[in-house]
Structures are given as structure tokens and as C-alpha cells.
Amino acid sequence: MSATGGSKADGVVEMSYEYGEFEEPVVNPQQGVEAATKRCKAWGYKTAEAFDGGINTCVIPGGLGGCSTMRTTVSYQCTN
């Protein structure tokens, strides 16, 4: 997962990962929390907590209405 967006004012960090149509993503949730916490600390917060299960978006459409590349974005709330 890598940081792809967010808002310092709202204390929200967005972390994303991409995967292909025939791939099964292997995600380490702890790595996402650690990376989001690092960003939150840079903004003056203490830690981060995931507050959704992720939003899936088709990045590159595939044939027959499928999707050849998907992106999942998980939002993290910075907390004190």
C-alpha cells in the first residue's frame, strides 16, 4: 500500500494498492496502518485507524466489460 491522498485538515490518509484482473492481491493490513500512522505523525497526530474496508475502482478497463487493473483505496483516520 502507498499513500495516494488525504487531508491534513480532516486528519484523513488514503492508502491504495493495485492489482490485475487475474491476480489475487496479498495485502498486509498492518503495513497500511504503519504507513498511514507515519503520515499522520508528520501532521502532528499520534496514530491512524482504518475506517472503511476500501473502495474498489477500475483503473484500466478490460475486454467484455471487465477490468484489467483495479485499485483499492482504504481511508485511515488520524487520531490522538
PDB file of C-alpha atoms in Angstrom:
ATOM      1  CA  MET A   1       0.000   0.000   0.000  1.00  0.00           C
ATOM      2  CA  SER A   2       1.138   3.514  -0.695  1.00  0.00           C
ATOM      3  CA  ALA A   3      -0.241   6.926   0.219  1.00  0.00           C
ATOM      4  CA  THR A   4      -2.351   8.308  -2.610  1.00  0.00           C
ATOM      5  CA  GLY A   5      -4.267  11.146  -0.995  1.00  0.00           C
ATOM      6  CA  GLY A   6      -5.824  12.564   2.090  1.00  0.00           C
ATOM      7  CA  SER A   7      -6.324  15.775   4.001  1.00  0.00           C
ATOM      8  CA  LYS A   8      -4.244  17.180   6.855  1.00  0.00           C
ATOM      9  CA  ALA A   9      -7.146  19.417   7.913  1.00  0.00           C
ATOM     10  CA  ASP A  10      -9.526  16.444   8.100  1.00  0.00           C
ATOM     11  CA  GLY A  11      -6.889  14.086   9.511  1.00  0.00           C
ATOM     12  CA  VAL A  12      -7.513  11.524   6.768  1.00  0.00           C
ATOM     13  CA  VAL A  13      -4.910   9.494   4.868  1.00  0.00           C
ATOM     14  CA  GLU A  14      -5.792   7.421   1.799  1.00  0.00           C
ATOM     15  CA  MET A  15      -3.685   4.327   1.080  1.00  0.00           C
ATOM     16  CA  SER A  16      -4.048   2.358  -2.172  1.00  0.00           C
ATOM     17  CA  TYR A  17      -2.887  -0.763  -3.951  1.00  0.00           C
ATOM     18  CA  GLU A  18      -3.437  -2.010  -7.495  1.00  0.00           C
ATOM     19  CA  TYR A  19      -3.815  -5.480  -8.928  1.00  0.00           C
ATOM     20  CA  GLY A  20      -4.551  -7.132 -12.252  1.00  0.00           C
ATOM     21  CA  GLU A  21      -7.701  -8.872 -13.414  1.00  0.00           C
ATOM     22  CA  PHE A  22      -6.372 -12.366 -12.751  1.00  0.00           C
ATOM     23  CA  GLU A  23      -4.343 -11.513  -9.632  1.00  0.00           C
ATOM     24  CA  GLU A  24      -5.347 -12.120  -6.042  1.00  0.00           C
ATOM     25  CA  PRO A  25      -3.941  -9.200  -4.027  1.00  0.00           C
ATOM     26  CA  VAL A  26      -1.924 -10.069  -0.935  1.00  0.00           C
ATOM     27  CA  VAL A  27      -2.364  -7.188   1.481  1.00  0.00           C
ATOM     28  CA  ASN A  28      -0.742  -6.699   4.856  1.00  0.00           C
ATOM     29  CA  PRO A  29      -3.222  -4.547   6.833  1.00  0.00           C
ATOM     30  CA  GLN A  30      -0.564  -3.783   9.454  1.00  0.00           C
ATOM     31  CA  GLN A  31       1.696  -2.273   6.790  1.00  0.00           C
ATOM     32  CA  GLY A  32      -1.149   0.043   5.778  1.00  0.00           C
ATOM     33  CA  VAL A  33      -1.698   1.182   9.366  1.00  0.00           C
ATOM     34  CA  GLU A  34       2.039   1.751   9.862  1.00  0.00           C
ATOM     35  CA  ALA A  35       2.373   3.811   6.673  1.00  0.00           C
ATOM     36  CA  ALA A  36      -0.748   5.860   7.468  1.00  0.00           C
ATOM     37  CA  THR A  37       0.460   6.412  11.056  1.00  0.00           C
ATOM     38  CA  LYS A  38       3.776   7.730   9.723  1.00  0.00           C
ATOM     39  CA  ARG A  39       1.911  10.285   7.580  1.00  0.00           C
ATOM     40  CA  CYS A  40      -0.380  11.201  10.493  1.00  0.00           C
ATOM     41  CA  LYS A  41       2.604  11.732  12.818  1.00  0.00           C
ATOM     42  CA  ALA A  42       4.109  14.120  10.255  1.00  0.00           C
ATOM     43  CA  TRP A  43       0.872  16.091  10.551  1.00  0.00           C
ATOM     44  CA  GLY A  44       1.014  16.172  14.375  1.00  0.00           C
ATOM     45  CA  TYR A  45      -1.295  13.251  15.182  1.00  0.00           C
ATOM     46  CA  LYS A  46      -0.332  10.157  17.176  1.00  0.00           C
ATOM     47  CA  THR A  47      -1.717   7.222  15.214  1.00  0.00           C
ATOM     48  CA  ALA A  48      -4.100   6.101  12.458  1.00  0.00           C
ATOM     49  CA  GLU A  49      -7.062   3.729  12.261  1.00  0.00           C
ATOM     50  CA  ALA A  50      -8.701   2.314   9.136  1.00  0.00           C
ATOM     51  CA  PHE A  51     -12.294   3.469   8.952  1.00  0.00           C
ATOM     52  CA  ASP A  52     -13.525   1.670   5.882  1.00  0.00           C
ATOM     53  CA  GLY A  53     -12.966  -1.627   4.117  1.00  0.00           C
ATOM     54  CA  GLY A  54     -11.758   0.051   0.970  1.00  0.00           C
ATOM     55  CA  ILE A  55     -13.254   1.351  -2.228  1.00  0.00           C
ATOM     56  CA  ASN A  56     -12.575  -0.531  -5.475  1.00  0.00           C
ATOM     57  CA  THR A  57     -12.091   1.447  -8.687  1.00  0.00           C
ATOM     58  CA  CYS A  58     -11.398   0.199 -12.191  1.00  0.00           C
ATOM     59  CA  VAL A  59      -8.200   1.903 -13.385  1.00  0.00           C
ATOM     60  CA  ILE A  60      -7.818   0.226 -16.792  1.00  0.00           C
ATOM     61  CA  PRO A  61     -10.926  -1.289 -18.386  1.00  0.00           C
ATOM     62  CA  GLY A  62     -10.624  -4.763 -19.879  1.00  0.00           C
ATOM     63  CA  GLY A  63     -12.447  -6.598 -22.603  1.00  0.00           C
ATOM     64  CA  LEU A  64     -16.087  -7.685 -22.392  1.00  0.00           C
ATOM     65  CA  GLY A  65     -16.887  -5.095 -19.734  1.00  0.00           C
ATOM     66  CA  GLY A  66     -14.281  -6.379 -17.291  1.00  0.00           C
ATOM     67  CA  CYS A  67     -11.442  -4.536 -15.628  1.00  0.00           C
ATOM     68  CA  SER A  68      -7.791  -5.341 -16.316  1.00  0.00           C
ATOM     69  CA  THR A  69      -6.423  -3.244 -13.422  1.00  0.00           C
ATOM     70  CA  MET A  70      -8.226  -2.481 -10.158  1.00  0.00           C
ATOM     71  CA  ARG A  71      -7.264  -0.040  -7.413  1.00  0.00           C
ATOM     72  CA  THR A  72      -8.428  -0.445  -3.828  1.00  0.00           C
ATOM     73  CA  THR A  73      -8.236   2.655  -1.643  1.00  0.00           C
ATOM     74  CA  VAL A  74      -8.546   2.442   2.137  1.00  0.00           C
ATOM     75  CA  SER A  75      -9.100   5.568   4.239  1.00  0.00           C
ATOM     76  CA  TYR A  76      -7.422   5.999   7.616  1.00  0.00           C
ATOM     77  CA  GLN A  77      -8.441   8.469  10.308  1.00  0.00           C
ATOM     78  CA  CYS A  78      -5.589  10.167  12.157  1.00  0.00           C
ATOM     79  CA  THR A  79      -6.174  10.140  15.907  1.00  0.00           C
ATOM     80  CA  ASN A  80      -4.646  11.473  19.083  1.00  0.00           C
TER      81      ASN A  80
END
